[in-house]
Coordinates of C-alpha atoms and ligand atoms in Angstrom, one line a residue:
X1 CA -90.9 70.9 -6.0
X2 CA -90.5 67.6 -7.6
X3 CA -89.5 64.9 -5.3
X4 CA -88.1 61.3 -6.6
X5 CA -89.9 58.4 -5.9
X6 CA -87.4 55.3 -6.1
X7 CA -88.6 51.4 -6.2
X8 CA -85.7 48.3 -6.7
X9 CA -86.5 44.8 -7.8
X10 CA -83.3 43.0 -7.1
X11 CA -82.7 39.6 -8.7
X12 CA -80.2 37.4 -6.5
X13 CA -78.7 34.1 -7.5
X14 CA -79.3 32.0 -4.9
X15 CA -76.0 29.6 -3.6
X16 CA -77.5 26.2 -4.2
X17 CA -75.8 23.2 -5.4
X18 CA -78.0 22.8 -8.5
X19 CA -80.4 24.3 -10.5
X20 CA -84.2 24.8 -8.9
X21 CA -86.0 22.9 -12.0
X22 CA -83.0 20.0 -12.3
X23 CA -79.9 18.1 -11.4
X24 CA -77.6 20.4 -13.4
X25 CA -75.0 22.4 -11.2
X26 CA -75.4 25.8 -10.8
X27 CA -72.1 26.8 -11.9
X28 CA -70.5 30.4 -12.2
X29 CA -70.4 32.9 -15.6
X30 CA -66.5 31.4 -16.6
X31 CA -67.4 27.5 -17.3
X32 CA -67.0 26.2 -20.3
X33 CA -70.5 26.9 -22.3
X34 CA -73.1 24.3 -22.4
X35 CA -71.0 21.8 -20.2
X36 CA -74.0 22.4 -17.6
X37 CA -77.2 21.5 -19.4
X38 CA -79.8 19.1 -19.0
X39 CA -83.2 18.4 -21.3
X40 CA -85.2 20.4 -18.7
X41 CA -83.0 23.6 -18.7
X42 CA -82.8 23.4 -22.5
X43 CA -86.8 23.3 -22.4
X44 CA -86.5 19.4 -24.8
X45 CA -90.5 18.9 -25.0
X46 CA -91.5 16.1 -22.5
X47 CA -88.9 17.0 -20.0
X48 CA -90.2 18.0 -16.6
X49 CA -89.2 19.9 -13.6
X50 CA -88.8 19.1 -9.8
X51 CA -88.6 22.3 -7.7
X52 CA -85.3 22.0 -5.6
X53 CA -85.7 22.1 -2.3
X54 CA -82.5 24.2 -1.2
X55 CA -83.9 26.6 -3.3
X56 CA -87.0 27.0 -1.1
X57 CA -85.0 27.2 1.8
X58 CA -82.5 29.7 0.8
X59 CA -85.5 31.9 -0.4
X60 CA -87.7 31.5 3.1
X61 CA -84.4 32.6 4.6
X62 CA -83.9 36.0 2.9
X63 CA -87.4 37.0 3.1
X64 CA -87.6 36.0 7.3
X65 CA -84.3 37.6 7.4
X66 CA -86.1 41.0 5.8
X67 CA -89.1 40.4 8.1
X68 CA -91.2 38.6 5.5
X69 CA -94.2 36.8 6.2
X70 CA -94.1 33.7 5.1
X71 CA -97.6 32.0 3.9
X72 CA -98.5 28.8 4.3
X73 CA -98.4 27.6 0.6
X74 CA -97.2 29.6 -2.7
X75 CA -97.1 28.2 -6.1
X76 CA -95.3 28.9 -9.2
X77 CA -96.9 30.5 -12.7
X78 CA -95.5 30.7 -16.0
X79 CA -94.8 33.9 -17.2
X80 CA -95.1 33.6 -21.2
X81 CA -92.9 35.6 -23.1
X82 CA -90.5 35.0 -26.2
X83 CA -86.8 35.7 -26.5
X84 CA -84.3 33.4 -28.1
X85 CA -82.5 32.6 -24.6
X86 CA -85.9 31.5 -23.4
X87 CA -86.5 28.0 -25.5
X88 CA -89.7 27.0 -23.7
X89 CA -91.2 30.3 -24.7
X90 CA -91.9 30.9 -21.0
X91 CA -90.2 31.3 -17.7
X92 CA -91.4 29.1 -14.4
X93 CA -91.5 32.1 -11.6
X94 CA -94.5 32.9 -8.9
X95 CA -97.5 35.7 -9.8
X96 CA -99.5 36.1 -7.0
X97 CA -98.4 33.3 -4.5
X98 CA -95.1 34.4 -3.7
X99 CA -93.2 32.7 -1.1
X100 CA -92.2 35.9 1.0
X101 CA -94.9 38.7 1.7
X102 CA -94.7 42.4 3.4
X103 CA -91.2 42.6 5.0
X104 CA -89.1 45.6 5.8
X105 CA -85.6 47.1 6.4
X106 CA -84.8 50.1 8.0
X107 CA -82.0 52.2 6.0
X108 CA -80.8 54.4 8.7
X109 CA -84.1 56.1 10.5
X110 CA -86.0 55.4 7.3
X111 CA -88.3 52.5 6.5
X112 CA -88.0 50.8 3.2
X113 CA -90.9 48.5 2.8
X114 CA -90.5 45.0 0.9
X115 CA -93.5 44.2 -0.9
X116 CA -92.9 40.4 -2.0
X117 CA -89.7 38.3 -2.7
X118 CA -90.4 35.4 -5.5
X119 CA -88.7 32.3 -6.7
X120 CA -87.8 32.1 -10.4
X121 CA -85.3 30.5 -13.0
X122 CA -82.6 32.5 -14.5
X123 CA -82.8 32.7 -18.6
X124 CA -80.0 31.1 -20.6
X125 CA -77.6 33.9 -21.7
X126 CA -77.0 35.2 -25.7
X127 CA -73.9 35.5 -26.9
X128 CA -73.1 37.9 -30.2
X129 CA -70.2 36.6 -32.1
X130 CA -68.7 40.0 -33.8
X131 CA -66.5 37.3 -35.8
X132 CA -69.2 35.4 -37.8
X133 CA -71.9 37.8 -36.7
X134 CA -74.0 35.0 -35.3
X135 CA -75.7 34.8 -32.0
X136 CA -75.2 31.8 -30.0
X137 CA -76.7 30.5 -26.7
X138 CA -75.3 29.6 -23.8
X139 CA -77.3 27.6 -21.6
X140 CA -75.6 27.1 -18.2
X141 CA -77.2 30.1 -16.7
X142 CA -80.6 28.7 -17.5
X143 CA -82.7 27.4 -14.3
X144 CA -79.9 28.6 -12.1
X145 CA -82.3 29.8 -9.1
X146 CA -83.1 33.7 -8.5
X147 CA -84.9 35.1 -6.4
X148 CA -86.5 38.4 -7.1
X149 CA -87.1 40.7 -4.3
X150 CA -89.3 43.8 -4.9
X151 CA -89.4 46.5 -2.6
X152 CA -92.4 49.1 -2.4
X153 CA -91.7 52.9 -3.7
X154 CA -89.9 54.2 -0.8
X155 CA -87.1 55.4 -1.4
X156 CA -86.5 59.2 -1.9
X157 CA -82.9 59.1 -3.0
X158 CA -80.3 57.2 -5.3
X159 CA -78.5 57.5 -2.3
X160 CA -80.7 55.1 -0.2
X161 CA -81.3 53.3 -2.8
X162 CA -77.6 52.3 -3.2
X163 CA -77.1 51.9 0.8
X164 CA -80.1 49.5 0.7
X165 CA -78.4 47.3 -1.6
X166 CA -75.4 47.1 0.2
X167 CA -77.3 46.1 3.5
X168 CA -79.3 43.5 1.4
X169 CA -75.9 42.4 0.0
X170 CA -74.2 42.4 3.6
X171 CA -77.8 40.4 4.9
X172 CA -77.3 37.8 2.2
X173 CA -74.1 36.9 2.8
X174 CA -74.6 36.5 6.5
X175 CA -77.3 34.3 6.0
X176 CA -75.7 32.5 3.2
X177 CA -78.9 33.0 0.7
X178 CA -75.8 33.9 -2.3
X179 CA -72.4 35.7 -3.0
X180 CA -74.8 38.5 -3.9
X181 CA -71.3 39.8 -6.3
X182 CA -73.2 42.3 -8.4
X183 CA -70.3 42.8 -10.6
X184 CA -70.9 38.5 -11.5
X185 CA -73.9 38.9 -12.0
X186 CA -75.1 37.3 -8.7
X187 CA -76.9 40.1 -7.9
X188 CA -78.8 42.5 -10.3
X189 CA -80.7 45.5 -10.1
X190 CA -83.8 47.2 -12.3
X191 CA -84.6 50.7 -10.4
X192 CA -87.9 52.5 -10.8
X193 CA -88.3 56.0 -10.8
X194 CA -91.1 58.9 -10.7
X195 CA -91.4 62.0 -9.9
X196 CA -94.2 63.5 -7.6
X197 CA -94.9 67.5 -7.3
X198 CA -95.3 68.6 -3.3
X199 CA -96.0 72.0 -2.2
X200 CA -93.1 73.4 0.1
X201 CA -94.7 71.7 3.1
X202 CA -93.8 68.8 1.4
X203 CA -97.6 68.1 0.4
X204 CA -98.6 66.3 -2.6
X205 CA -99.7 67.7 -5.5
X206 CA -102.3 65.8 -7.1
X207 CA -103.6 62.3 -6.4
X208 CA -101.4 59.1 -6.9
X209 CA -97.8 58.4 -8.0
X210 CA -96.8 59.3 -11.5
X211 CA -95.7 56.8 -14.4
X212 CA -92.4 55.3 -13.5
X213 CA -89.3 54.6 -15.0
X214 CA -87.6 51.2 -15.2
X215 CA -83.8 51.3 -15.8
X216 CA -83.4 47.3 -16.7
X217 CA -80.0 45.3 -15.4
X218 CA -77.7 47.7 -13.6
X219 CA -74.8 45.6 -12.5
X220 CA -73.2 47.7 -9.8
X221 CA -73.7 49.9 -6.6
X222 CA -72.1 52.8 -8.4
X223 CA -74.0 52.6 -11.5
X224 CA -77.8 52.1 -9.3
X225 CA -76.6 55.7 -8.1
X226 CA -75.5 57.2 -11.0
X227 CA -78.1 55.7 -13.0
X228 CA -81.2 57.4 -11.1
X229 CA -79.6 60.6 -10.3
X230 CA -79.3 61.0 -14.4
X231 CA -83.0 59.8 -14.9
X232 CA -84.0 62.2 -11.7
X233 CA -82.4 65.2 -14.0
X234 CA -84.0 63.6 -17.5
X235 CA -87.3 63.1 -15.8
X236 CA -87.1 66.8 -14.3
X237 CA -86.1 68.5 -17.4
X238 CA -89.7 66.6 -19.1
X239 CA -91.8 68.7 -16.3
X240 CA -90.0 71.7 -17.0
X241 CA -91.7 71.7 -20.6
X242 CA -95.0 70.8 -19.1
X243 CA -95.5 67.4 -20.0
X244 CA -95.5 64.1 -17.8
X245 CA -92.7 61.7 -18.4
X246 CA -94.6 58.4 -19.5
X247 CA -93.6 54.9 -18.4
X248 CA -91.1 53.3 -19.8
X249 CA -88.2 50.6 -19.5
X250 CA -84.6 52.2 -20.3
X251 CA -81.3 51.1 -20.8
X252 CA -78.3 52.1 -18.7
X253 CA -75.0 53.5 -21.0
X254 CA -72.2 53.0 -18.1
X255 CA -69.9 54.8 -20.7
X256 CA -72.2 57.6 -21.9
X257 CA -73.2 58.1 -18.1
X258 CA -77.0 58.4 -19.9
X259 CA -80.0 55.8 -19.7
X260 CA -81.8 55.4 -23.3
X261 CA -85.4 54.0 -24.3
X262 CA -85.8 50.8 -24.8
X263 CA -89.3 49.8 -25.3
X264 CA -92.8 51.4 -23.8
X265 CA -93.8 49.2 -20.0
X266 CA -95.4 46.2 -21.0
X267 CA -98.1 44.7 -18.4
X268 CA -98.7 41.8 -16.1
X269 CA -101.8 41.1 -18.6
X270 CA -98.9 40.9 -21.5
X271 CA -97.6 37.6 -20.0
X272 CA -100.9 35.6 -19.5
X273 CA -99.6 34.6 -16.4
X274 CA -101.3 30.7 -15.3
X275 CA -100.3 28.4 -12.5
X276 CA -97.5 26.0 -13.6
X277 CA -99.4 22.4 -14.0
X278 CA -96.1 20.6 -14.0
X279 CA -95.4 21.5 -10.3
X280 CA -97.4 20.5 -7.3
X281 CA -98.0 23.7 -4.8
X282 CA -95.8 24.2 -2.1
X283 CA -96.5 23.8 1.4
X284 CA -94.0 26.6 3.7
X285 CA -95.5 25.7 7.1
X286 CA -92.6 23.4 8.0
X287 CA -89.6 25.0 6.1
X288 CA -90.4 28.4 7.8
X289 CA -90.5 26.7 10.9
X290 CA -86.9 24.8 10.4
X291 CA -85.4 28.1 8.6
X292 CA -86.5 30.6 11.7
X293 CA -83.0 30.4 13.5
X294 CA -81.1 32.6 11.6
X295 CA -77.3 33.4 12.2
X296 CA -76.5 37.6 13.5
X297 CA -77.5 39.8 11.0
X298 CA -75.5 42.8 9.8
X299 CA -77.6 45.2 11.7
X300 CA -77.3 43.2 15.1
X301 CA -73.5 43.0 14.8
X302 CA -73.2 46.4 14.7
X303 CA -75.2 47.0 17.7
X304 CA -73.3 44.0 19.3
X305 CA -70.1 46.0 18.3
X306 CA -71.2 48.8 19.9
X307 CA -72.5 47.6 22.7
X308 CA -70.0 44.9 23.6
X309 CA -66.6 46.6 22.1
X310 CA -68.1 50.2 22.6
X311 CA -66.7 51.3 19.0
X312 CA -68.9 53.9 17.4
X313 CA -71.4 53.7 14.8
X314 CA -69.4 54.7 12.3
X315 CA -66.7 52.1 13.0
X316 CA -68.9 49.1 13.3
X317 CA -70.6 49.9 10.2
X318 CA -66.9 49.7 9.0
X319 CA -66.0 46.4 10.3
X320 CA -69.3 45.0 9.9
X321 CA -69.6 45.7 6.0
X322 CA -66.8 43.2 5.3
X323 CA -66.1 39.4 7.0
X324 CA -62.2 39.6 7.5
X325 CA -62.3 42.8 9.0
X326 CA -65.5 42.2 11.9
X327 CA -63.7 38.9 12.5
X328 CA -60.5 40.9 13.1
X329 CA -61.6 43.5 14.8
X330 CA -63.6 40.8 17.3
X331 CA -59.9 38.8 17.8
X332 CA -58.0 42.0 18.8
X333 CA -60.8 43.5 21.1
X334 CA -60.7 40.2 23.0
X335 CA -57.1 40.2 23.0
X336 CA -57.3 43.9 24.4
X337 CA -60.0 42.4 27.3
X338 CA -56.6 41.0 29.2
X339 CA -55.5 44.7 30.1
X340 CA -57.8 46.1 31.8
X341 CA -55.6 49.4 32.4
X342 CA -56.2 51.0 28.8
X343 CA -59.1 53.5 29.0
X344 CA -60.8 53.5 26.1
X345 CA -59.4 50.1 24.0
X346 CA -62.9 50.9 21.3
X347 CA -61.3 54.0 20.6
X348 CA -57.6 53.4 20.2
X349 CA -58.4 50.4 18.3
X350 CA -61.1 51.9 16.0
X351 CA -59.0 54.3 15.5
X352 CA -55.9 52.4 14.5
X353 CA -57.8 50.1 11.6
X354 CA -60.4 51.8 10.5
X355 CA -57.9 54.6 10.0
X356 CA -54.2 54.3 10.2
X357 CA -54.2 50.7 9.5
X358 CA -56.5 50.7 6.4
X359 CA -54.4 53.4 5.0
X360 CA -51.3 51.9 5.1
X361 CA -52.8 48.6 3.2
X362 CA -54.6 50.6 0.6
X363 CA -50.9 52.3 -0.1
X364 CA -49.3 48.8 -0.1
X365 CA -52.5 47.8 -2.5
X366 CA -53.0 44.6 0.2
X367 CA -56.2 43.5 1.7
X368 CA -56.4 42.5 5.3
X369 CA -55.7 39.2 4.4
X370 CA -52.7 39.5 2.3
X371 CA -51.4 41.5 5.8
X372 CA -48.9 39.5 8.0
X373 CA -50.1 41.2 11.4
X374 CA -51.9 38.7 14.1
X375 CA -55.0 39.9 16.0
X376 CA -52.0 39.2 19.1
X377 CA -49.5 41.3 18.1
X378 CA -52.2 44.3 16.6
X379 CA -53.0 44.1 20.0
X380 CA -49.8 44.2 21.4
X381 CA -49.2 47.7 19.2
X382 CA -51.8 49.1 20.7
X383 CA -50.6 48.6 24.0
X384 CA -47.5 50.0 23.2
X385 CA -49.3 53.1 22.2
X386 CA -51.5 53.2 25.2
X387 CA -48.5 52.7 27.2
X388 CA -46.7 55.7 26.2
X389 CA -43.8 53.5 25.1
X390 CA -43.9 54.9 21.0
X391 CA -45.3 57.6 19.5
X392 CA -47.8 57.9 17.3
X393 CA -45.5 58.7 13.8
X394 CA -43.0 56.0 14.7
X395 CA -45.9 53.3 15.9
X396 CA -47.0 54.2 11.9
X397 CA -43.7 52.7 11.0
X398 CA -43.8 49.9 13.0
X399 CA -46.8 48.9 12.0
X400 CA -45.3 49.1 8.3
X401 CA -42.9 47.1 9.8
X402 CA -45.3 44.8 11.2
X403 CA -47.2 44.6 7.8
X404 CA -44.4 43.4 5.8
X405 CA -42.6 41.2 8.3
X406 CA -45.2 39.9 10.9
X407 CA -42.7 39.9 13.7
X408 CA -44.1 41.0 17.1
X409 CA -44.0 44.7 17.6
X410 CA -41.4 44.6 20.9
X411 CA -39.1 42.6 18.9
X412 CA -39.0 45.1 16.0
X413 CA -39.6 48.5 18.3
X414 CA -36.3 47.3 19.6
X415 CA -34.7 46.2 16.4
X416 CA -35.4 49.7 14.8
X417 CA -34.8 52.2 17.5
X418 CA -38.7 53.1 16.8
X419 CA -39.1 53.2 21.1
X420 CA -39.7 56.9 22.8
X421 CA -36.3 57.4 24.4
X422 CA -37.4 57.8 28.3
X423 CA -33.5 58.3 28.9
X424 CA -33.8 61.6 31.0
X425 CA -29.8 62.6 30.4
X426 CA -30.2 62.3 26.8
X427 CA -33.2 64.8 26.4
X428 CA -31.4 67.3 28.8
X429 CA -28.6 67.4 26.3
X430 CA -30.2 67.4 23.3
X431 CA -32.6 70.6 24.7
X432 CA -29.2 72.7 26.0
X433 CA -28.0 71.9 22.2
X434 CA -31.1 72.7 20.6
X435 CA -31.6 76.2 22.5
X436 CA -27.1 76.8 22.5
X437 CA -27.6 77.0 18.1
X438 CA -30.6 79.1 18.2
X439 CA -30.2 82.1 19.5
X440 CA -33.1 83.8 17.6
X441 CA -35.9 81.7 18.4
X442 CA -34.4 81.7 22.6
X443 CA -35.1 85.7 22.2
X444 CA -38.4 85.5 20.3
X445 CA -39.6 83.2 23.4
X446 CA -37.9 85.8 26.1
X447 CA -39.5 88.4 24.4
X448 CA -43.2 86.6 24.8
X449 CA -43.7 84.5 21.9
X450 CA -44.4 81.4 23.6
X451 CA -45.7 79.7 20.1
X452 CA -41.9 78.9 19.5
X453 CA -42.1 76.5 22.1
X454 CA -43.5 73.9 20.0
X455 CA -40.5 74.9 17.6
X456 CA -38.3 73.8 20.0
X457 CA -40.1 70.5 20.7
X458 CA -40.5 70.2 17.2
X459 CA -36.4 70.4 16.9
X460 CA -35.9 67.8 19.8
X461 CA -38.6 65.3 18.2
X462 CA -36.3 65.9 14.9
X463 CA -33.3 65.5 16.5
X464 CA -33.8 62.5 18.2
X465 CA -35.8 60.6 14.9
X466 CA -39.2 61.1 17.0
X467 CA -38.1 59.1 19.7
X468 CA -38.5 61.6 22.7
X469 CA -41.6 62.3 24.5
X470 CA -43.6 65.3 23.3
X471 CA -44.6 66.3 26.8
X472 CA -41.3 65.9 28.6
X473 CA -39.9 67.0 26.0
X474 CA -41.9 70.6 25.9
X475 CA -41.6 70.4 29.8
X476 CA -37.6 70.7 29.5
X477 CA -37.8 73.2 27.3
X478 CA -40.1 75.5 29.2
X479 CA -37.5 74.4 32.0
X480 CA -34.6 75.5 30.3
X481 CA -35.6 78.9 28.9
X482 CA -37.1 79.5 32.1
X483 CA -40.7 80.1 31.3
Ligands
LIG1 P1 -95.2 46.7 -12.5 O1 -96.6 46.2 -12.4 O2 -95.0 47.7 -13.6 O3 -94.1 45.7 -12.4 P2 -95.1 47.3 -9.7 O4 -96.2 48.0 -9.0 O5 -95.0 45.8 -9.5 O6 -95.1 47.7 -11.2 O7 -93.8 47.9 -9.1 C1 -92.5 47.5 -9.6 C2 -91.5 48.3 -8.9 O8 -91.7 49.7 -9.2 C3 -91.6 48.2 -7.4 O9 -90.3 48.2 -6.9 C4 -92.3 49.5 -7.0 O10 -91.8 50.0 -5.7 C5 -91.8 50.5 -8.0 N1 -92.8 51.5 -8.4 C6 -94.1 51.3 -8.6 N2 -94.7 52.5 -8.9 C7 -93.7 53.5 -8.9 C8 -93.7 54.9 -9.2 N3 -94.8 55.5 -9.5 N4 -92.5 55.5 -9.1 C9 -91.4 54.8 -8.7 N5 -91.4 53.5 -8.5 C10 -92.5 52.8 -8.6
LIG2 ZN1 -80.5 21.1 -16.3
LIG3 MG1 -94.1 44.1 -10.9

């Protein structure tokens, strides 16, 4: 059996103010071109950099946030390489001083092991102009901080691979380390993969890992995923003739749906890494101190949102993946703590977003936020429903209702007749009619067919636009027919 053997190094952009090697803002992919340059990101000879301390900070942040250690000093190397968005003929990043060491996430019950996170700069960004068939530069991008996170060879599917990136995503916004937008760029992805040949005790085969795969720059979750599934298959079908894939960067095709050689793995010896003599070392031992209170993390709001609101796991992960939603879902469950009579509030209210209320904006295409409806009167819905005082089909229209209007869910229960119709006169009559114009069904239920019953109820629910009680309703029935 041949079982995949998945690495990520993740670049992130990190959310400072300016650049880490100068004063130029660090500006997103739509300014104007070269309106945010200096002599030091344009690599002028004689120009010299100063590391920016937000930088630093942002980057301690992540890595104690993924259980880094952080060492006392790091320092940063040039990595010499030549490419025309790369003036200076080298890029300033960290070799073997990083500034985060040996952290961790767990992905579900599984252990994904982080091996370093490093500071670099970002490279200035090529532009081809079909029209004159020239390529031209655009330097904005150039110095804007990264940090590059590499994780150890632990991941066994694209599947985790892909959930891993939307924790680290969810972590980095919490913390405020980036945007961490993959589709801008904020946040890219190269993805490594082997195979290695177990036995069907899920022994290895042989002695160390085999050559790896790296599939350069994937820019979303979805192509990750797709990406290594169709390098899984490629890799696979090399084994099957006998031979050992070697290693190799690719390309990703996103239309093709195929990855594609690019060039044989160059080596750490290629780059003639040395330590960068134009900046001093750095000294962690009082950022990682200041930077150690960290704000809840994805994974301890979910517990929290278990454990405090009692929603289930799979609900809290819901909420918790985006910011409107946890913060919404926090409002209304507090709201809910005022009555204590509703039995299980978690559930109901889970329920009603994650589900019903979710569905209803995806139809209207709205977000949460371009929804009218109050934490209060969401809330107040749900008591209604708990209450017994609208059923569930209607209390889908009122919250319609509620969506487009943002009125308060009395006012409009009331307004639009959407209330269950407790009137005990008015479901006698409308049974005694139901069972007078339908003779057939009245002897199919004599006769011992008490499935028709629920045709009945389903009659009265009709008849009176869904605003009956379902239980009284079936109990008048049954009383009615006499069984
Ligand atoms: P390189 O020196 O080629 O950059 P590294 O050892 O630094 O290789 O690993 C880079 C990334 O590749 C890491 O994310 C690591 O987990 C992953 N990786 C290393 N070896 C393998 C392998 N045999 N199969 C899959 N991924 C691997
Ligand atoms: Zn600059
Ligand atoms: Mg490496």
């Amino acid at each position: 059996m041949l079982l995949p053997i998945i690495g990520l190094e993740i670049h992130v952009r990190l959310k400072t103010k300016s650049k880490i090697f100068c004063a130029c803002p660090n500006v997103p992919e739509d300014t104007p071109i070269n309106t945010a340059i200096c002599p030091v990101c344009t690599g002028q000879p004689g120009a010299l950099p100063a590391v920016n301390d937000q930088a630093i900070r942002l980057g301690v942040r992540t890595g104690l946030a993924l259980g880094c250690t952080i060492p006392n000093t790091a320092h940063f190397d040039r990595k010499n390489y030549f490419y025309p968005d790369l003036p200076k003929g080298y890029q300033i990043s960290q070799y073997d001083f990083p500034i985060c060491i040996n952290g961790m996430m767990m992905i579900e019950d599984r252990r994904i092991g982080i091996t370093r996170a490093h500071l670099e700069e970002d490279a200035a960004k090529n532009i081809h102009d079909g029209g004159s068939g020239k390529t031209l530069v655009d330097f904005n991008r150039a110095g804007n901080p990264l940090l590059e996170i590499v994780t150890e060879p632990d991941f066994r599917s694209p599947a985790e691979a892909k959930l891993f990136l939307q924790e680290l995503q969810a972590i980095l916004r919490a913390i405020g380390a980036s945007d961490a937008d993959m589709e801008k760029g904020y946040m890219r992805c190269d993805a490594n993969v082997s195979l290695l040949e177990i036995d069907e005790n899920g022994q290895r085969l042989g002695s160390g890992l085999n050559p790896k795969i790296e599939i350069k720059n994937l820019n979303s979750f979805r192509a990750v995923e797709r990406a290594l599934m169709y390098e899984i298959e490629r890799q696979r079908g090399v084994y099957e003739k006998g031979e050992i894939p070697q290693g190799a960067t690719r390309g990703w095709d996103e239309n093709k749906g195929e990855t594609f050689e690019q060039r044989l793995k160059e080596t750490s010896a290629d780059y003639r890494y040395f330590p960068e003599p134009d900046l001093p070392p750095l000294d962690l031992t009082s950022i990682r101190e200041e930077e150690k209170d960290l704000p809840e993390l994805p994974s301890e709001k979910r517990f929290r949102f278990m454990d405090e609101y009692g929603f289930s796991a799979e609900d809290a992960k819901f909420f918790v993946s985006d910011e409107a939603w946890s913060a919404f879902a926090e409002q209304v469950m507090s709201e809910l703590k005022e009555w204590k009579e509703m039995k299980h509030p978690a559930k109901l209210a889970g329920g009603w977003m994650t589900s019903k209320y979710t569905g209803l904006l995806a139809q209207k295409h709205l977000s949460l936020s371009d929804s009218k409806i109050t934490p209060e009167n969401f809330a107040e819905l749900l008591k209604l429903i708990d209450d017994g005082l609208i059923n569930s089909a209607n209390a889908q229209k009122l919250l319609a209702l509620m969506i487009d209007t943002g009125s308060d869910p009395s006012h409009l229960l009331e307004e639009h007749h959407l209330g269950q119709n407790e009137d005990p006169e008015v479901l006698t009559k409308t049974v005694a009619m139901i069972i007078q114009q339908n003779e057939d069904q009245v002897k199919q239920v004599k006769a011992g067919k008490l499935g028709v019953i629920k045709w009945f109820v389903g009659g009265v629910m009709k008849a009176t636009e869904g605003r009956a009680n379902p239980e009284k309703a079936e109990a008048e029935v049954r009383k009615q027919l006499g069984v």
